[in-house]
Short mmCIF file of C-alpha atoms in Angstrom, two decimals:
data_model
loop_
_atom_site.label_atom_id
_atom_site.label_comp_id
_atom_site.label_asym_id
_atom_site.label_seq_id
_atom_site.Cartn_x
_atom_site.Cartn_y
_atom_site.Cartn_z
CA UNK A 1154 89.97 78.55 58.64
CA UNK A 1155 90.02 82.29 58.09
CA UNK A 1156 86.63 83.87 57.72
CA UNK A 1157 85.62 87.48 56.81
CA UNK A 1158 82.09 88.61 57.80
CA UNK A 1159 80.23 91.89 58.18
CA UNK A 1160 79.57 93.20 61.73
CA UNK A 1161 77.71 96.38 60.97
CA UNK A 1162 76.58 96.95 57.40
CA UNK A 1163 77.04 100.42 55.85
CA UNK A 1164 77.15 102.10 59.22
CA UNK A 1165 79.07 105.18 58.00
CA UNK A 1166 80.99 106.95 55.25
CA UNK A 1167 84.61 107.09 56.32
CA UNK A 1168 85.07 104.56 59.08
CA UNK A 1169 88.51 104.65 60.84
CA UNK A 1170 90.45 104.18 63.96
CA UNK A 1171 89.11 100.89 65.58
CA UNK A 1172 90.08 100.64 69.26
CA UNK A 1173 89.17 97.63 71.39
CA UNK A 1174 88.56 98.40 75.13
CA UNK A 1175 89.42 95.31 77.18
CA UNK A 1176 87.63 96.61 80.26
CA UNK A 1177 84.21 97.14 78.76
CA UNK A 1178 84.69 94.47 76.00
CA UNK A 1179 83.54 97.00 73.43
CA UNK A 1180 84.89 98.18 70.17
CA UNK A 1181 85.14 101.93 69.46
CA UNK A 1182 85.64 103.41 66.01
CA UNK A 1183 84.91 106.69 64.24
CA UNK A 1184 83.17 108.03 61.12
CA UNK A 1185 85.20 111.04 60.12
CA UNK A 1186 82.69 112.57 57.62
CA UNK A 1187 79.69 112.31 59.98
CA UNK A 1188 81.69 113.37 63.12
CA UNK A 1189 80.54 110.25 64.97
CA UNK A 1190 82.10 107.99 67.54
CA UNK A 1191 80.66 104.44 67.48
CA UNK A 1192 80.63 101.86 70.22
CA UNK A 1193 79.88 98.19 69.44
CA UNK A 1194 79.39 95.47 72.07
CA UNK A 1195 79.68 92.11 70.33
CA UNK A 1196 78.14 90.28 73.34
CA UNK A 1197 74.88 92.27 73.48
CA UNK A 1198 75.03 93.38 69.76
CA UNK A 1199 74.38 96.88 71.08
CA UNK A 1200 75.49 99.63 68.66
CA UNK A 1201 75.59 103.23 69.89
CA UNK A 1202 76.95 106.50 68.41
CA UNK A 1203 77.85 109.94 69.70
CA UNK A 1204 78.15 112.89 67.35
CA UNK A 1205 80.06 116.04 68.49
CA UNK A 1206 79.44 118.71 65.88
CA UNK A 1207 82.96 118.41 64.35
CA UNK A 1208 84.90 115.93 62.29
CA UNK A 1209 86.30 113.01 64.40
CA UNK A 1210 89.57 111.39 63.29
CA UNK A 1211 90.53 108.95 66.05
CA UNK A 1212 89.45 107.58 69.48
CA UNK A 1213 91.18 106.00 72.45
CA UNK A 1214 89.93 105.09 75.86
CA UNK A 1215 91.37 106.80 78.92
CA UNK A 1216 92.29 105.64 82.43
CA UNK A 1217 89.05 107.15 83.70
CA UNK A 1218 86.15 104.80 82.96
CA UNK A 1219 83.54 106.09 80.60
CA UNK A 1220 85.75 108.91 79.28
CA UNK A 1221 87.27 108.89 75.78
CA UNK A 1222 90.01 110.95 74.30
CA UNK A 1223 89.38 111.82 70.55
CA UNK A 1224 90.90 113.89 67.90
CA UNK A 1225 88.69 116.25 65.99
CA UNK A 1226 89.79 118.32 62.92
CA UNK A 1227 92.33 120.42 64.93
CA UNK A 1228 91.83 119.45 68.58
CA UNK A 1229 92.43 116.80 71.19
CA UNK A 1230 89.31 116.59 73.45
CA UNK A 1231 87.69 114.43 76.07
CA UNK A 1232 84.30 112.89 75.44
CA UNK A 1233 82.20 111.65 78.30
CA UNK A 1234 80.28 108.80 76.74
CA UNK A 1235 77.16 108.94 78.97
CA UNK A 1236 76.63 112.68 79.02
CA UNK A 1237 78.09 113.45 75.59
CA UNK A 1238 80.07 116.29 77.16
CA UNK A 1239 83.11 117.37 75.14
CA UNK A 1240 86.06 119.00 77.00
CA UNK A 1241 88.95 120.78 75.29
CA UNK A 1242 92.51 119.56 75.88
CA UNK A 1243 94.74 121.07 73.18
CA UNK A 1244 94.74 122.60 69.65
CA UNK A 1245 97.33 122.03 66.93
CA UNK A 1246 98.24 123.46 63.55
CA UNK A 1247 96.60 126.87 64.20
CA UNK A 1248 98.93 128.27 61.51
CA UNK A 1249 97.71 125.64 59.08
CA UNK A 1250 93.95 125.82 59.29
CA UNK A 1251 93.40 123.62 56.14
CA UNK A 1252 95.15 120.64 57.85
CA UNK A 1253 93.25 118.06 59.88
CA UNK A 1254 94.19 115.42 62.36
CA UNK A 1255 94.06 111.79 61.26
CA UNK A 1256 95.05 108.40 62.88
CA UNK A 1257 96.12 108.26 66.53
CA UNK A 1258 97.20 105.76 69.16
CA UNK A 1259 98.66 105.67 72.70
CA UNK A 1260 101.95 104.19 73.89
CA UNK A 1261 102.23 102.17 77.17
CA UNK A 1262 102.93 105.33 79.17
CA UNK A 1263 99.58 106.72 78.10
CA UNK A 1264 100.90 109.31 75.67
CA UNK A 1265 98.48 110.00 72.68
CA UNK A 1266 100.19 110.17 69.35
CA UNK A 1267 98.31 111.53 66.35
CA UNK A 1268 99.29 113.11 63.03
CA UNK A 1269 97.84 115.52 60.50
CA UNK A 1270 97.06 115.60 56.81
CA UNK A 1271 97.30 118.66 54.49
CA UNK A 1272 94.42 119.79 52.29
CA UNK A 1273 92.84 116.84 50.40
CA UNK A 1274 91.57 116.92 46.85
CA UNK A 1275 90.72 113.20 46.83
CA UNK A 1276 91.29 110.53 49.44
CA UNK A 1277 94.83 110.01 48.07
CA UNK A 1278 95.74 113.42 46.57
CA UNK A 1279 96.89 115.91 48.97
CA UNK A 1280 98.88 119.15 49.18
CA UNK A 1281 102.37 117.59 49.89
CA UNK A 1282 104.45 117.80 53.04
CA UNK A 1283 101.91 119.87 55.04
CA UNK A 1284 101.29 117.35 57.84
CA UNK A 1285 103.05 116.59 61.14
CA UNK A 1286 103.20 113.96 63.94
CA UNK A 1287 102.34 115.16 67.34
CA UNK A 1288 102.45 113.73 70.98
CA UNK A 1289 99.94 114.59 73.59
CA UNK A 1290 101.24 114.02 77.09
CA UNK A 1291 99.10 113.30 80.15
CA UNK A 1292 99.40 116.95 81.37
CA UNK A 1293 97.82 118.18 78.14
CA UNK A 1294 101.01 119.50 76.53
CA UNK A 1295 101.66 118.82 72.84
CA UNK A 1296 105.03 118.24 71.15
CA UNK A 1297 105.62 118.15 67.39
CA UNK A 1298 107.99 115.34 66.46
CA UNK A 1299 107.92 114.90 62.65
CA UNK A 1300 107.09 117.43 60.00
CA UNK A 1301 106.84 117.32 56.16
CA UNK A 1302 104.26 114.57 56.29
CA UNK A 1303 101.80 113.86 53.46
CA UNK A 1304 99.15 111.67 55.11
CA UNK A 1305 99.89 110.71 58.65
CA UNK A 1306 98.35 107.27 59.38
CA UNK A 1307 98.97 104.07 61.30
CA UNK A 1308 101.37 103.59 64.21
CA UNK A 1309 102.26 100.98 66.72
CA UNK A 1310 105.18 99.84 68.88
CA UNK A 1311 107.35 96.75 69.24
CA UNK A 1312 106.69 94.63 72.35
CA UNK A 1313 109.66 96.17 74.15
CA UNK A 1314 108.69 99.71 73.13
CA UNK A 1315 112.12 100.33 71.70
CA UNK A 1316 110.73 100.72 68.21
CA UNK A 1317 107.83 102.79 66.89
CA UNK A 1318 106.31 101.91 63.53
CA UNK A 1319 104.79 104.68 61.57
CA UNK A 1320 102.94 105.21 58.23
CA UNK A 1321 102.97 108.25 56.01
CA UNK A 1322 100.59 106.70 53.45
CA UNK A 1323 101.88 108.29 50.23
CA UNK A 1324 105.43 107.04 50.99
CA UNK A 1325 104.28 103.47 50.31
CA UNK A 1326 106.00 102.01 53.29
CA UNK A 1327 106.03 101.45 57.08
CA UNK A 1328 108.93 103.28 58.75
CA UNK A 1329 110.62 102.51 62.08
CA UNK A 1330 111.95 104.84 64.67
CA UNK A 1331 114.10 104.11 67.70
CA UNK A 1332 111.77 104.92 70.53
CA UNK A 1333 112.60 106.10 74.06
CA UNK A 1334 109.78 105.00 76.33
CA UNK A 1335 111.00 107.15 79.19
CA UNK A 1336 110.85 110.51 77.30
CA UNK A 1337 108.66 109.66 74.27
CA UNK A 1338 111.48 110.58 71.91
CA UNK A 1339 111.98 109.48 68.31
CA UNK A 1340 115.26 108.96 66.39
CA UNK A 1341 116.87 106.99 63.60
CA UNK A 1342 114.02 106.89 61.08
CA UNK A 1343 114.38 104.14 58.51
CA UNK A 1344 112.21 102.03 56.18
CA UNK A 1345 110.85 98.74 57.63
CA UNK A 1346 108.35 97.55 55.05
CA UNK A 1347 108.07 98.63 51.43
CA UNK A 1348 104.57 98.25 50.00
CA UNK A 1349 104.31 98.23 46.21
CA UNK A 1350 101.80 100.50 44.51
CA UNK A 1351 99.65 97.49 43.35
CA UNK A 1352 99.02 96.61 47.01
CA UNK A 1353 97.32 99.93 47.67
CA UNK A 1354 98.33 102.78 50.07
CA UNK A 1355 99.25 101.72 53.62
CA UNK A 1356 96.70 103.18 56.12
CA UNK A 1357 96.01 101.99 59.66
CA UNK A 1358 97.79 99.14 61.34
CA UNK A 1359 98.12 96.99 64.33
CA UNK A 1360 100.56 94.36 65.79
CA UNK A 1361 100.00 90.76 66.96
CA UNK A 1362 101.61 88.91 69.82
CA UNK A 1363 104.21 87.50 67.43
CA UNK A 1364 105.44 91.01 66.63
CA UNK A 1365 104.05 91.07 63.12
CA UNK A 1366 102.27 94.09 61.61
CA UNK A 1367 98.83 94.02 60.12
CA UNK A 1368 98.46 96.84 57.63
CA UNK A 1369 95.28 98.06 56.07
CA UNK A 1370 95.79 98.75 52.36
CA UNK A 1371 93.61 101.60 51.17
CA UNK A 1372 92.47 101.18 47.56
CA UNK A 1373 93.84 97.66 47.72
CA UNK A 1374 90.82 95.77 49.21
CA UNK A 1375 93.05 93.96 51.72
CA UNK A 1376 94.91 93.80 55.02
CA UNK A 1377 98.43 92.39 54.77
CA UNK A 1378 100.51 90.88 57.49
CA UNK A 1379 104.23 91.80 57.41
CA UNK A 1380 107.42 90.89 59.31
CA UNK A 1381 108.86 94.22 60.22
CA UNK A 1382 112.32 92.72 60.75
CA UNK A 1383 112.61 91.34 57.17
CA UNK A 1384 109.93 93.37 55.36
CA UNK A 1385 108.44 90.10 54.10
CA UNK A 1386 104.64 89.86 53.38
CA UNK A 1387 103.34 86.89 55.25
CA UNK A 1388 99.61 86.82 54.64
CA UNK A 1389 96.80 88.66 52.86
CA UNK A 1390 93.08 88.97 53.91
CA UNK A 1391 90.78 90.36 51.17
CA UNK A 1392 87.64 92.31 51.52
CA UNK A 1393 84.68 93.09 49.09
CA UNK A 1394 85.49 96.82 49.03
CA UNK A 1395 88.52 98.91 47.85
CA UNK A 1396 88.87 101.36 50.65
CA UNK A 1397 90.12 99.38 53.61
CA UNK A 1398 91.20 101.94 56.28
CA UNK A 1399 92.35 100.34 59.56
CA UNK A 1400 92.27 97.35 61.81
CA UNK A 1401 92.70 96.18 65.42
CA UNK A 1402 92.48 92.98 67.44
CA UNK A 1403 89.52 92.61 69.84
CA UNK A 1404 87.15 90.10 71.36
CA UNK A 1405 87.46 88.15 74.64
CA UNK A 1406 90.62 86.39 73.50
CA UNK A 1407 91.93 89.32 71.34
CA UNK A 1408 91.83 86.91 68.33
CA UNK A 1409 89.22 88.71 66.15
CA UNK A 1410 90.59 91.32 63.70
CA UNK A 1411 88.13 94.22 63.34
CA UNK A 1412 88.52 96.09 60.07
CA UNK A 1413 87.03 99.41 59.07
CA UNK A 1414 86.21 100.59 55.46
CA UNK A 1415 85.16 103.67 53.61
CA UNK A 1416 82.95 104.66 50.70
CA UNK A 1417 83.98 108.25 50.65
CA UNK A 1418 85.02 109.34 47.09
CA UNK A 1419 84.29 105.98 45.47
CA UNK A 1420 82.05 107.35 42.74
CA UNK A 1421 78.68 106.07 41.64
CA UNK A 1422 79.94 103.12 39.62
CA UNK A 1423 82.19 101.80 42.38
CA UNK A 1424 79.42 102.27 45.00
CA UNK A 1425 77.21 100.03 42.98
CA UNK A 1426 79.99 97.47 42.61
CA UNK A 1427 80.88 97.67 46.30
CA UNK A 1428 77.68 97.86 48.30
CA UNK A 1429 79.40 96.90 51.55
CA UNK A 1430 81.87 99.83 51.42
CA UNK A 1431 81.47 101.77 54.66
CA UNK A 1432 80.84 98.63 56.73
CA UNK A 1433 82.64 97.29 59.82
CA UNK A 1434 84.03 93.75 59.24
CA UNK A 1435 85.62 91.08 61.42
CA UNK A 1436 88.11 88.43 60.60
CA UNK A 1437 88.25 85.17 62.63
CA UNK A 1438 90.41 82.01 62.37
CA UNK A 1439 93.65 83.82 61.79
CA UNK A 1440 95.52 81.72 64.44
CA UNK A 1441 97.15 84.80 66.02
CA UNK A 1442 96.16 87.23 68.74
CA UNK A 1443 96.57 90.91 69.36
CA UNK A 1444 97.66 92.97 72.36
CA UNK A 1445 95.39 95.09 74.68
CA UNK A 1446 95.10 98.67 73.54
CA UNK A 1447 96.76 101.34 75.65
CA UNK A 1448 94.73 104.12 77.28
CA UNK A 1449 95.43 107.84 77.40
CA UNK A 1450 96.87 108.79 80.85
CA UNK A 1451 95.36 112.35 81.10
CA UNK A 1452 92.63 113.04 83.70
CA UNK A 1453 89.22 112.47 82.07
CA UNK A 1454 87.52 115.63 83.21
#
């Protein structure tokens, strides 16, 4: 039986980007507003944070133990977890200083993909078409692949890495690209899943071992499971807060769905109605598993 429970209650403002590290058996996630990277160990119940003096928008582990790669407002940087040392890798959108990086994830070759958002008035009202989607290679070089984005968000790949799925939240859909794993090239963009307005805005997402997409629905209080081949909605998991931001599979068997939420911009009335907004949740009993997260291939130094 599916069960939703709180892992860490009200541990931040705008939680995002959960990333399960199979090696350490820990979950990493970020709080954008507080500029914090969180690490949660479900075995020991140990919860640690690192703040870096800038907004933090996504986190992945690297192939160097103890070193993370994170995106800040405008930069890709390394974070050494034990020392807290932050090392610059690359900067983007220097000609668009009001933009900021958002969600990010690595492919199986260790390339780190992350996109930007234009100036925000509210969590879902943005100056249109100012964002882009970027690829950070292992040598630290950055390539822009998609422009004219509103709110760059979730991404993941098919099991054979021939398809990349991508969310520009205000489009109300998940798009698919043909993906060239050898070069990291994108082509043939087309809609894969249409998400009606009443479901909320598609935000972060992940994939299970059956090739189905799990999409966090911001302002929809839910995570939906979709078949990307047919666009069919297969399952809904509901949460006691409106702003559900992202999800990933984790745990020893990769069968626990970790889900991040936000209370940023809710307003006083909603905050009273949704006291668990800004908490980390887990979902068990789904009957499916996820895939190990990919690590960034750049040198962690």
